[in-house]
Short mmCIF file of C-alpha atoms and ligand atoms in Angstrom, two decimals:
data_model
loop_
_atom_site.label_atom_id
_atom_site.label_comp_id
_atom_site.label_asym_id
_atom_site.label_seq_id
_atom_site.Cartn_x
_atom_site.Cartn_y
_atom_site.Cartn_z
CA THR A 1251 0.00 0.00 0.00
CA ASN A 1252 1.05 3.60 -0.44
CA GLN A 1253 -0.87 5.24 2.38
CA LEU A 1254 -0.06 8.74 3.58
CA PRO A 1255 -0.73 10.03 7.12
CA SER A 1256 -4.34 11.06 7.63
CA GLY A 1257 -5.10 14.45 6.07
CA TYR A 1258 -2.10 14.30 3.71
CA ARG A 1259 -2.39 13.85 -0.05
CA MET A 1260 -0.13 13.43 -3.05
CA ARG A 1261 -0.71 14.80 -6.53
CA PRO A 1262 1.20 16.12 -9.56
CA LEU A 1263 2.76 19.58 -9.23
CA VAL A 1264 0.60 22.45 -10.49
CA SER A 1265 1.78 25.98 -11.24
CA SER A 1266 -0.09 27.45 -8.25
CA ASP A 1267 2.10 25.35 -5.93
CA TYR A 1268 4.44 28.33 -6.07
CA ASP A 1269 2.21 29.73 -3.30
CA LYS A 1270 2.14 26.50 -1.30
CA GLY A 1271 5.75 26.35 -0.26
CA VAL A 1272 7.28 23.94 -2.78
CA LEU A 1273 10.43 26.08 -3.10
CA ASP A 1274 10.89 26.17 0.67
CA VAL A 1275 10.70 22.38 0.76
CA LEU A 1276 13.41 22.15 -1.91
CA LYS A 1277 15.72 24.24 0.30
CA VAL A 1278 16.30 21.16 2.49
CA LEU A 1279 18.03 19.68 -0.56
CA THR A 1280 20.25 22.48 -1.85
CA VAL A 1281 20.45 26.12 -2.92
CA VAL A 1282 17.21 27.22 -4.56
CA GLY A 1283 17.83 30.95 -4.85
CA ASN A 1284 15.22 33.53 -5.74
CA ILE A 1285 12.70 32.26 -8.27
CA SER A 1286 9.93 34.62 -9.33
CA ARG A 1287 6.42 33.41 -9.97
CA SER A 1288 6.84 33.92 -13.72
CA GLN A 1289 10.12 31.97 -13.76
CA PHE A 1290 8.37 29.17 -11.89
CA VAL A 1291 5.43 29.15 -14.29
CA ASP A 1292 7.77 29.23 -17.31
CA GLN A 1293 9.68 26.22 -16.00
CA PHE A 1294 6.42 24.41 -15.22
CA ASN A 1295 5.17 25.07 -18.75
CA TYR A 1296 8.48 23.91 -20.25
CA TRP A 1297 8.14 20.61 -18.36
CA LYS A 1298 4.55 20.27 -19.57
CA SER A 1299 5.63 20.87 -23.17
CA LYS A 1300 7.96 17.83 -22.94
CA LYS A 1301 5.14 15.35 -23.07
CA ASP A 1302 5.44 12.42 -20.64
CA MET A 1303 9.02 13.39 -19.76
CA TYR A 1304 8.85 15.33 -16.48
CA HIS A 1305 6.69 14.05 -13.65
CA THR A 1306 6.86 15.98 -10.39
CA LEU A 1307 4.76 14.94 -7.41
CA VAL A 1308 4.06 16.94 -4.27
CA VAL A 1309 2.72 15.89 -0.87
CA LEU A 1310 0.46 18.37 0.92
CA ASN A 1311 -0.41 18.37 4.60
CA GLU A 1312 -3.77 19.08 6.30
CA GLN A 1313 -3.14 22.82 5.93
CA ASP A 1314 -2.67 22.35 2.17
CA ARG A 1315 1.04 23.25 2.35
CA VAL A 1316 3.63 21.38 0.31
CA VAL A 1317 5.71 19.24 2.68
CA GLY A 1318 7.42 16.94 0.19
CA CYS A 1319 8.23 16.65 -3.49
CA GLY A 1320 10.10 14.60 -6.06
CA THR A 1321 10.57 14.19 -9.79
CA VAL A 1322 11.05 11.34 -12.22
CA LEU A 1323 12.50 12.29 -15.59
CA VAL A 1324 11.74 9.72 -18.30
CA GLU A 1325 14.59 9.57 -20.80
CA SER A 1326 14.02 7.94 -24.21
CA LYS A 1327 17.06 6.09 -25.55
CA LEU A 1328 18.24 4.10 -28.58
CA ILE A 1329 19.68 1.21 -26.58
CA HIS A 1330 17.40 -1.49 -25.23
CA GLU A 1331 15.30 -1.21 -28.41
CA CYS A 1332 14.55 2.47 -27.96
CA GLY A 1333 13.97 1.87 -24.28
CA LYS A 1334 13.36 4.37 -21.51
CA VAL A 1335 15.21 5.04 -18.28
CA GLY A 1336 13.65 6.87 -15.33
CA HIS A 1337 15.83 9.31 -13.44
CA ILE A 1338 14.66 10.16 -9.94
CA GLU A 1339 15.66 13.69 -9.01
CA ASP A 1340 15.21 16.28 -6.28
CA ILE A 1341 13.50 14.35 -3.53
CA ALA A 1342 12.82 16.58 -0.55
CA VAL A 1343 10.74 16.35 2.62
CA ALA A 1344 10.41 19.36 4.94
CA LYS A 1345 12.64 18.99 7.97
CA ASP A 1346 9.79 18.83 10.50
CA GLN A 1347 7.98 16.23 8.36
CA GLN A 1348 10.82 13.76 7.93
CA GLY A 1349 10.48 10.25 9.32
CA LYS A 1350 6.77 9.90 8.47
CA LYS A 1351 7.42 7.74 5.40
CA LEU A 1352 6.62 10.65 3.09
CA GLY A 1353 9.91 10.19 1.25
CA LEU A 1354 9.21 6.48 0.81
CA ARG A 1355 5.69 7.21 -0.50
CA ILE A 1356 7.04 9.74 -2.99
CA ILE A 1357 9.67 7.29 -4.27
CA ASN A 1358 7.09 4.51 -4.59
CA ALA A 1359 4.74 6.76 -6.54
CA LEU A 1360 7.53 7.99 -8.84
CA THR A 1361 8.74 4.46 -9.54
CA GLU A 1362 5.17 3.47 -10.43
CA ILE A 1363 5.04 6.37 -12.90
CA GLY A 1364 8.33 5.17 -14.39
CA ARG A 1365 7.02 1.64 -14.69
CA ALA A 1366 3.79 2.85 -16.30
CA GLN A 1367 5.83 4.89 -18.79
CA GLY A 1368 7.67 1.72 -19.79
CA CYS A 1369 11.06 2.33 -18.16
CA TYR A 1370 13.29 -0.75 -18.00
CA LYS A 1371 15.10 0.72 -14.97
CA ILE A 1372 15.07 3.68 -12.64
CA ILE A 1373 18.27 5.26 -11.41
CA LEU A 1374 19.30 8.08 -9.09
CA ASP A 1375 22.33 9.70 -7.52
CA CYS A 1376 22.50 10.34 -3.81
CA SER A 1377 24.95 11.00 -1.02
CA GLU A 1378 26.32 8.15 1.08
CA HIS A 1379 24.13 9.47 3.89
CA ASN A 1380 20.94 8.61 1.96
CA VAL A 1381 21.94 5.12 0.79
CA LYS A 1382 20.00 3.41 3.61
CA PHE A 1383 16.86 5.39 2.78
CA TYR A 1384 17.00 4.29 -0.86
CA GLU A 1385 17.73 0.71 0.13
CA LYS A 1386 14.53 0.82 2.18
CA CYS A 1387 12.79 1.97 -1.00
CA GLY A 1388 14.08 -1.16 -2.79
CA PHE A 1389 17.07 0.32 -4.64
CA THR A 1390 20.51 -1.27 -4.68
CA ARG A 1391 23.93 0.25 -5.25
CA GLY A 1392 24.79 0.74 -8.95
CA GLY A 1393 27.87 2.26 -10.54
CA ALA A 1394 29.93 5.22 -9.38
CA GLU A 1395 28.62 8.76 -9.84
CA MET A 1396 30.91 11.14 -11.73
CA VAL A 1397 30.51 14.88 -11.88
CA LEU A 1398 31.99 17.83 -13.78
CA LYS A 1399 31.04 21.07 -12.08
CA PHE A 1400 30.85 24.49 -13.72
N1 LIG B 847 19.61 7.10 7.00
C1 LIG B 847 19.08 5.91 7.37
N2 LIG B 847 17.76 5.62 7.25
C2 LIG B 847 16.96 6.57 6.74
C3 LIG B 847 17.43 7.84 6.35
C4 LIG B 847 18.82 8.09 6.50
N3 LIG B 847 19.38 9.25 6.11
N4 LIG B 847 16.39 8.57 5.90
C5 LIG B 847 15.31 7.78 6.01
N5 LIG B 847 15.64 6.57 6.51
C6 LIG B 847 14.76 5.43 6.75
C7 LIG B 847 13.66 5.75 7.72
O1 LIG B 847 14.09 5.57 9.05
C8 LIG B 847 12.60 4.76 7.31
O2 LIG B 847 12.96 3.50 7.82
P1 LIG B 847 11.86 2.47 8.45
O3 LIG B 847 10.98 2.09 7.29
O4 LIG B 847 12.67 1.36 8.96
O5 LIG B 847 11.12 3.24 9.48
C9 LIG B 847 12.74 4.69 5.79
O6 LIG B 847 14.10 5.10 5.53
C10 LIG B 847 11.78 5.60 5.07
O7 LIG B 847 12.01 6.92 5.53
P2 LIG B 847 10.97 8.12 5.30
O8 LIG B 847 10.27 8.44 6.56
O9 LIG B 847 10.14 7.85 4.11
O10 LIG B 847 12.02 9.29 4.99
P3 LIG B 847 11.70 10.85 4.88
O11 LIG B 847 10.27 11.10 4.63
O12 LIG B 847 12.33 11.52 6.04
O13 LIG B 847 12.50 11.23 3.56
C11 LIG B 847 14.55 12.06 2.66
C12 LIG B 847 13.85 10.89 3.36
C13 LIG B 847 13.85 12.37 1.35
C14 LIG B 847 15.98 11.64 2.37
C15 LIG B 847 14.48 13.28 3.60
O14 LIG B 847 15.17 13.00 4.79
C16 LIG B 847 15.05 14.57 3.02
O15 LIG B 847 14.33 15.34 2.39
N6 LIG B 847 16.36 14.84 3.24
C17 LIG B 847 17.00 16.07 2.80
C18 LIG B 847 17.08 16.17 1.28
C19 LIG B 847 17.71 14.96 0.64
O16 LIG B 847 18.78 14.52 1.03
N7 LIG B 847 17.03 14.40 -0.38
C20 LIG B 847 17.48 13.25 -1.15
C21 LIG B 847 18.50 13.67 -2.15
S1 LIG B 847 18.93 12.40 -3.33
C22 LIG B 847 17.85 12.64 -4.66
O17 LIG B 847 17.12 13.59 -4.67
C23 LIG B 847 17.84 11.64 -5.82
#
């Protein structure tokens, strides 16, 4: 089952979530910076224009505030007979909401989206600190992550 705490719900991101605290939630992950409403809406519309590629889910609490979010990016390839790979990105749960299985529920919902989109695998990068969390979500260690920073 994928049950949230009572009063909580999960749904796809909508552009009015700008006013519901989604950017504050992302600050637990990394630098977000100042994003205006129109920048947010433009990015949202860009994602929408890439049909079936970007899937962002949010969890809202009883007060209708965003307390968690996550994205799966569905990449279409040539290998594996023009197969698809899901990339899980930017999973964040508000600090005071961690430990309620919200992260696990988000990952489960995103992996179901990936499966429904026909992905043959789902991958993600995380810090060593989060390995146990992802193992509890059913993931296993894959290859090494490499990065080139600008
Ligand atoms: N170390 C060990 N176990 C953990 C950790 C951890 N860091 N985090 C969660 N767990 C365990 C929980 O104890 C729980 O175990 P249980 O089933 O035995 O009770 C299980 O994993 C599920 O935990 P949740 O309650 O679903 O975790 P939560 O809702 O707190 O979300 C998350 C986890 C997303 C990592 C959250 O702590 C967070 O937002 N952290 C800051 C941002 C971050 O690091 N995001 C992930 C970046 S990687 C990426 O985005 C691809």
